[in-house]
Coordinates of C-alpha atoms in Angstrom, one line a residue:
P109 CA -21.5 -4.6 -8.0
L110 CA -18.1 -3.0 -8.2
M111 CA -19.5 0.5 -8.8
F112 CA -22.0 0.0 -6.0
W113 CA -19.2 -0.8 -3.5
L114 CA -17.0 2.0 -4.7
K115 CA -19.8 4.6 -4.6
E116 CA -20.7 3.5 -1.0
A117 CA -17.1 3.7 0.0
T118 CA -17.0 7.3 -1.4
R119 CA -20.2 8.2 0.5
L120 CA -18.9 6.9 3.8
G121 CA -15.5 8.3 3.7
R122 CA -12.2 7.9 1.8
L123 CA -11.0 4.6 0.4
V124 CA -7.4 4.1 1.5
G125 CA -6.5 0.6 0.4
H126 CA -6.9 -3.2 0.4
N127 CA -5.1 -5.9 2.3
R128 CA -5.2 -9.5 1.3
N129 CA -3.4 -10.8 4.4
Q130 CA -6.0 -10.0 7.0
A131 CA -7.1 -13.2 8.8
T132 CA -10.6 -11.9 9.6
H133 CA -11.6 -11.4 6.0
R134 CA -14.0 -8.7 6.9
W135 CA -14.7 -5.3 5.4
L136 CA -13.8 -2.9 8.2
I137 CA -15.3 0.5 7.9
Q138 CA -14.5 3.5 10.1
S139 CA -17.4 5.8 9.2
R140 CA -18.7 9.2 10.2
D141 CA -22.2 7.7 9.8
V142 CA -21.5 5.4 12.8
G143 CA -19.5 7.7 15.0
G144 CA -16.1 6.3 14.0
T145 CA -16.6 2.8 15.3
I146 CA -15.4 -0.3 13.4
W147 CA -18.1 -2.5 12.1
P148 CA -18.4 -5.4 9.7
R149 CA -20.1 -5.2 6.4
P150 CA -20.6 -7.8 3.6
Q151 CA -17.3 -7.8 1.7
P152 CA -17.2 -6.5 -1.8
P153 CA -17.6 -9.4 -4.2
C154 CA -14.9 -7.9 -6.4
L155 CA -12.2 -8.1 -3.7
G156 CA -12.5 -11.8 -2.7
K157 CA -11.0 -12.2 0.7
A158 CA -9.5 -8.7 0.7
T159 CA -10.1 -6.4 3.6
C160 CA -11.1 -2.9 2.4
R161 CA -10.9 0.0 4.8
V162 CA -12.7 3.3 4.6
V163 CA -11.7 6.0 7.0
C164 CA -13.6 9.2 7.5
T165 CA -12.3 12.5 6.3
P166 CA -11.9 15.4 8.8
S167 CA -15.3 16.5 10.0
A168 CA -17.0 18.3 12.9
N169 CA -15.5 16.1 15.5
M170 CA -11.9 16.8 14.3
A171 CA -9.6 19.4 15.8
T172 CA -6.2 20.5 14.6
A173 CA -2.9 19.7 16.3
G174 CA 0.0 22.1 16.7
Q175 CA 1.5 21.1 13.3
G176 CA -1.8 21.8 11.6
I177 CA -2.7 18.1 11.3
P178 CA -6.3 17.1 11.8
V179 CA -6.7 15.1 15.0
T180 CA -10.0 13.7 16.4
T181 CA -11.5 15.0 19.7
E182 CA -12.9 11.5 20.5
L183 CA -12.0 10.2 24.0
I184 CA -8.8 8.2 24.1
R185 CA -9.3 4.6 25.3
G186 CA -6.0 3.0 24.3
V187 CA -2.4 3.8 23.8
V188 CA -0.1 1.6 21.7
F189 CA 3.7 1.8 22.2
D190 CA 6.6 0.9 20.0
M191 CA 9.4 -0.8 21.9
D192 CA 13.0 0.0 20.6
G193 CA 13.8 3.6 20.9
T194 CA 10.5 4.4 22.5
L195 CA 10.1 2.5 25.7
T196 CA 13.7 1.5 25.6
M197 CA 16.8 3.4 24.7
P198 CA 18.1 2.8 21.1
T199 CA 20.6 -0.1 21.2
M200 CA 20.6 -1.4 17.6
D201 CA 23.1 0.1 15.2
W202 CA 20.9 -0.3 12.1
K203 CA 23.7 0.9 9.7
K204 CA 25.9 -1.9 11.0
V205 CA 23.0 -4.4 10.8
R206 CA 22.4 -3.5 7.2
S207 CA 26.0 -3.8 6.3
K208 CA 26.4 -7.1 8.1
L209 CA 23.3 -8.6 6.5
G210 CA 24.0 -7.1 3.0
V211 CA 20.6 -5.3 2.9
P212 CA 20.4 -2.9 0.0
E213 CA 20.1 0.8 0.8
G214 CA 16.5 1.8 1.4
A215 CA 15.2 -1.8 1.6
D216 CA 13.1 -3.0 4.5
I217 CA 15.3 -5.4 6.6
L218 CA 12.5 -7.8 7.4
I219 CA 11.2 -7.9 3.8
Y220 CA 14.7 -8.4 2.6
L221 CA 15.2 -11.4 4.9
E222 CA 11.9 -12.9 3.8
S223 CA 13.0 -12.6 0.1
L224 CA 16.1 -14.8 0.6
P225 CA 15.7 -18.5 -0.3
Q226 CA 15.2 -20.4 2.9
G227 CA 17.9 -23.0 3.3
S228 CA 20.4 -21.1 1.2
E229 CA 23.8 -20.1 2.6
K230 CA 22.9 -16.4 2.3
F231 CA 19.7 -16.9 4.3
G232 CA 21.6 -18.8 7.1
Q233 CA 24.3 -16.1 7.3
A234 CA 21.7 -13.3 7.5
M235 CA 19.6 -15.0 10.2
R236 CA 22.7 -15.7 12.3
G237 CA 23.7 -12.0 11.8
I238 CA 20.4 -10.6 13.0
R239 CA 20.2 -13.0 16.0
E240 CA 23.7 -11.9 17.0
E241 CA 22.8 -8.2 16.9
E242 CA 19.5 -8.7 18.7
E243 CA 21.2 -10.7 21.4
R244 CA 23.7 -7.9 21.9
A245 CA 20.9 -5.4 22.0
R246 CA 19.2 -7.4 24.7
R247 CA 22.3 -7.4 26.8
D248 CA 22.5 -3.6 26.6
L249 CA 18.7 -3.1 27.2
E250 CA 17.8 0.0 29.1
L251 CA 14.4 1.5 29.8
R252 CA 13.8 5.0 28.7
A253 CA 13.4 7.6 31.6
A254 CA 9.9 7.8 33.0
C255 CA 8.9 4.6 31.1
V256 CA 7.4 2.8 34.1
E257 CA 5.8 5.9 35.6
T258 CA 4.1 6.8 32.3
L259 CA 2.7 3.3 31.9
E260 CA 1.4 3.3 35.5
G261 CA -0.1 6.7 35.0
L262 CA -2.0 5.6 31.9
R263 CA -3.3 2.4 33.6
E264 CA -4.4 4.5 36.7
R265 CA -6.5 6.5 34.3
G266 CA -8.2 3.4 32.9
V267 CA -6.4 3.5 29.5
E268 CA -5.6 0.2 27.8
I269 CA -1.9 -0.3 26.9
A270 CA -0.5 -2.4 24.1
L271 CA 2.9 -3.1 22.7
L272 CA 3.5 -3.1 18.9
T273 CA 7.1 -3.9 17.8
R274 CA 9.1 -5.2 14.9
N275 CA 11.4 -6.9 17.5
C276 CA 11.2 -10.6 18.2
D277 CA 9.5 -12.5 21.0
A278 CA 12.8 -12.9 22.9
G279 CA 13.4 -9.1 22.9
V280 CA 9.9 -8.4 24.2
R281 CA 10.4 -11.0 27.0
A282 CA 13.7 -9.3 28.0
M283 CA 12.0 -5.9 28.3
L284 CA 9.0 -7.3 30.2
E285 CA 11.3 -9.1 32.7
M286 CA 13.1 -5.8 33.3
M287 CA 9.8 -4.0 33.8
G288 CA 8.5 -6.7 36.0
S289 CA 11.3 -6.3 38.5
E290 CA 10.7 -2.6 38.7
Y291 CA 6.9 -3.0 38.9
G292 CA 7.1 -4.8 42.2
G293 CA 5.1 -7.8 40.9
S294 CA 1.6 -6.2 40.7
G295 CA 0.3 -9.4 39.2
K296 CA -1.6 -7.6 36.4
P297 CA -0.3 -8.0 32.9
L298 CA 1.3 -4.7 31.9
F299 CA 0.2 -4.8 28.2
S300 CA -3.3 -6.2 27.4
Q301 CA -2.0 -6.8 23.8
V302 CA 1.5 -7.6 22.6
V303 CA 2.2 -7.8 18.8
T304 CA 5.6 -8.6 17.5
R305 CA 7.0 -9.1 14.0
S306 CA 5.5 -12.6 13.9
F307 CA 2.3 -10.7 12.8
R308 CA 2.3 -10.1 9.1
P309 CA 2.4 -7.6 7.6
T310 CA 4.2 -5.6 10.3
K311 CA 4.7 -1.9 10.6
P312 CA 4.6 0.4 8.6
A313 CA 1.5 -1.3 7.4
P314 CA -1.6 -0.4 9.6
D315 CA -2.6 -4.0 9.9
P316 CA -1.1 -4.8 13.3
L317 CA -2.5 -1.6 14.8
L318 CA -5.9 -2.3 13.4
H319 CA -5.6 -5.8 14.8
I320 CA -5.1 -4.4 18.3
C321 CA -8.0 -2.0 17.9
E322 CA -10.3 -4.8 16.8
K323 CA -9.2 -6.9 19.9
W324 CA -10.0 -4.0 22.1
S325 CA -13.2 -3.2 20.1
F326 CA -12.0 0.4 19.8
S327 CA -12.1 2.7 16.9
P328 CA -8.6 3.7 15.7
R329 CA -9.6 7.3 16.4
Q330 CA -9.8 6.4 20.1
V331 CA -6.3 5.1 20.0
V332 CA -2.8 6.7 20.1
M333 CA 0.3 5.3 18.4
V334 CA 3.5 6.2 20.2
G335 CA 6.9 5.6 18.5
D336 CA 10.2 7.1 17.4
S337 CA 10.4 6.1 13.7
R338 CA 8.8 6.7 10.3
D339 CA 7.4 3.2 10.5
D340 CA 5.5 4.0 13.7
Y341 CA 4.2 7.2 12.3
E342 CA 3.1 5.7 8.9
C343 CA 1.4 2.8 10.8
G344 CA -0.6 5.1 13.0
K345 CA -1.5 7.6 10.3
A346 CA -2.7 4.8 7.9
A347 CA -4.8 3.3 10.7
G348 CA -6.4 6.6 11.5
A349 CA -4.9 6.9 15.0
T350 CA -3.4 9.9 16.8
T351 CA 0.4 9.8 16.4
I352 CA 3.0 10.8 19.0
I353 CA 6.7 10.7 18.2
V354 CA 9.5 10.7 20.8
R355 CA 12.1 13.2 19.5
T356 CA 15.6 11.9 19.0
A357 CA 18.7 13.2 17.2
Y358 CA 17.7 11.3 14.0
N359 CA 13.9 11.8 13.5
A360 CA 13.3 15.6 13.3
V361 CA 11.3 15.3 10.1
V362 CA 8.9 12.6 11.2
A363 CA 8.5 14.3 14.6
D364 CA 7.3 17.4 12.8
D365 CA 4.9 15.3 10.7
A366 CA 3.2 13.7 13.8
H367 CA 0.2 15.1 15.7
H368 CA 2.4 15.5 18.7
A369 CA 6.2 15.4 19.3
I370 CA 7.6 14.8 22.8
T371 CA 11.0 14.6 24.4
T372 CA 10.2 12.6 27.5
L373 CA 7.6 9.8 27.9
D374 CA 5.8 11.5 30.8
E375 CA 4.6 14.2 28.4
I376 CA 2.1 11.7 27.1
I377 CA 0.0 11.9 30.2
P378 CA -1.2 15.5 29.7
I379 CA -1.8 14.9 26.0
V380 CA -4.0 11.9 26.8
E381 CA -5.7 13.6 29.8
R382 CA -7.2 16.2 27.5
R383 CA -9.2 13.5 25.8
L384 CA -10.2 11.4 28.9
P385 CA -13.6 11.5 30.6
A386 CA -13.7 13.6 33.7
S387 CA -14.2 10.5 35.9
A388 CA -10.9 9.0 34.6
K389 CA -9.0 12.2 35.4
S390 CA -10.4 12.4 38.9
S391 CA -9.7 8.7 39.7
A392 CA -6.0 9.3 39.0
Q393 CA -5.7 12.1 41.5
P394 CA -3.9 11.1 44.8

């Protein structure tokens, strides 16, 4: 049975990994045989409740981005945004946070916090420290230029929008409240999906992005991941989505790795428009 599943995985595409934390316990396959859609198959008996993903290798429906990275030409149906440093201006001093919490160099902050014994003095100090820094960041919260206009422009073109962040629920609420006041109370939820760090595993794992794609019933190749960090890029890349990185003073390397690199959020509109149906483009015209 094991060889059967591995051979079928090889035939359909490229096996990229397993995840034992997926709640759906389905074998999700993105296959060139089914046009890149996600569809359930009987799970391999050798993997138990694992989720096995197969993503297609570049084929006839793949183009090449400016950096020479294969990017699909499928129509875009959804755009997923990171929050801190992408939709908002950077307000967290991560070097200070690491020092304050005692996080070892190179270690993931969230994973480090989870590794501390709950109820211990060290755990309590670390949690108080991260809450203090996040509260300060919320007080200094500032939307990035063209944020609202870009989100409105995507919605006018019929594109679904989601938020995927490693921030906490309180941080997301603060940003949504700020956006709500500038939106003029349209009454329609701005993001059709919101995923915070309460979802496990979080970025850079592809799981939260694949979760959003499944909720939308979109293939990852029909989705764009927009962020400013290596975590955002790795999440989008592993899921099979198009990646866009907002250039900053500290992310030149990852910006060059992404399918597209931008300096302002409104640059997303023409990138997305090139892969929208004609009807969506015309409906956005004044």
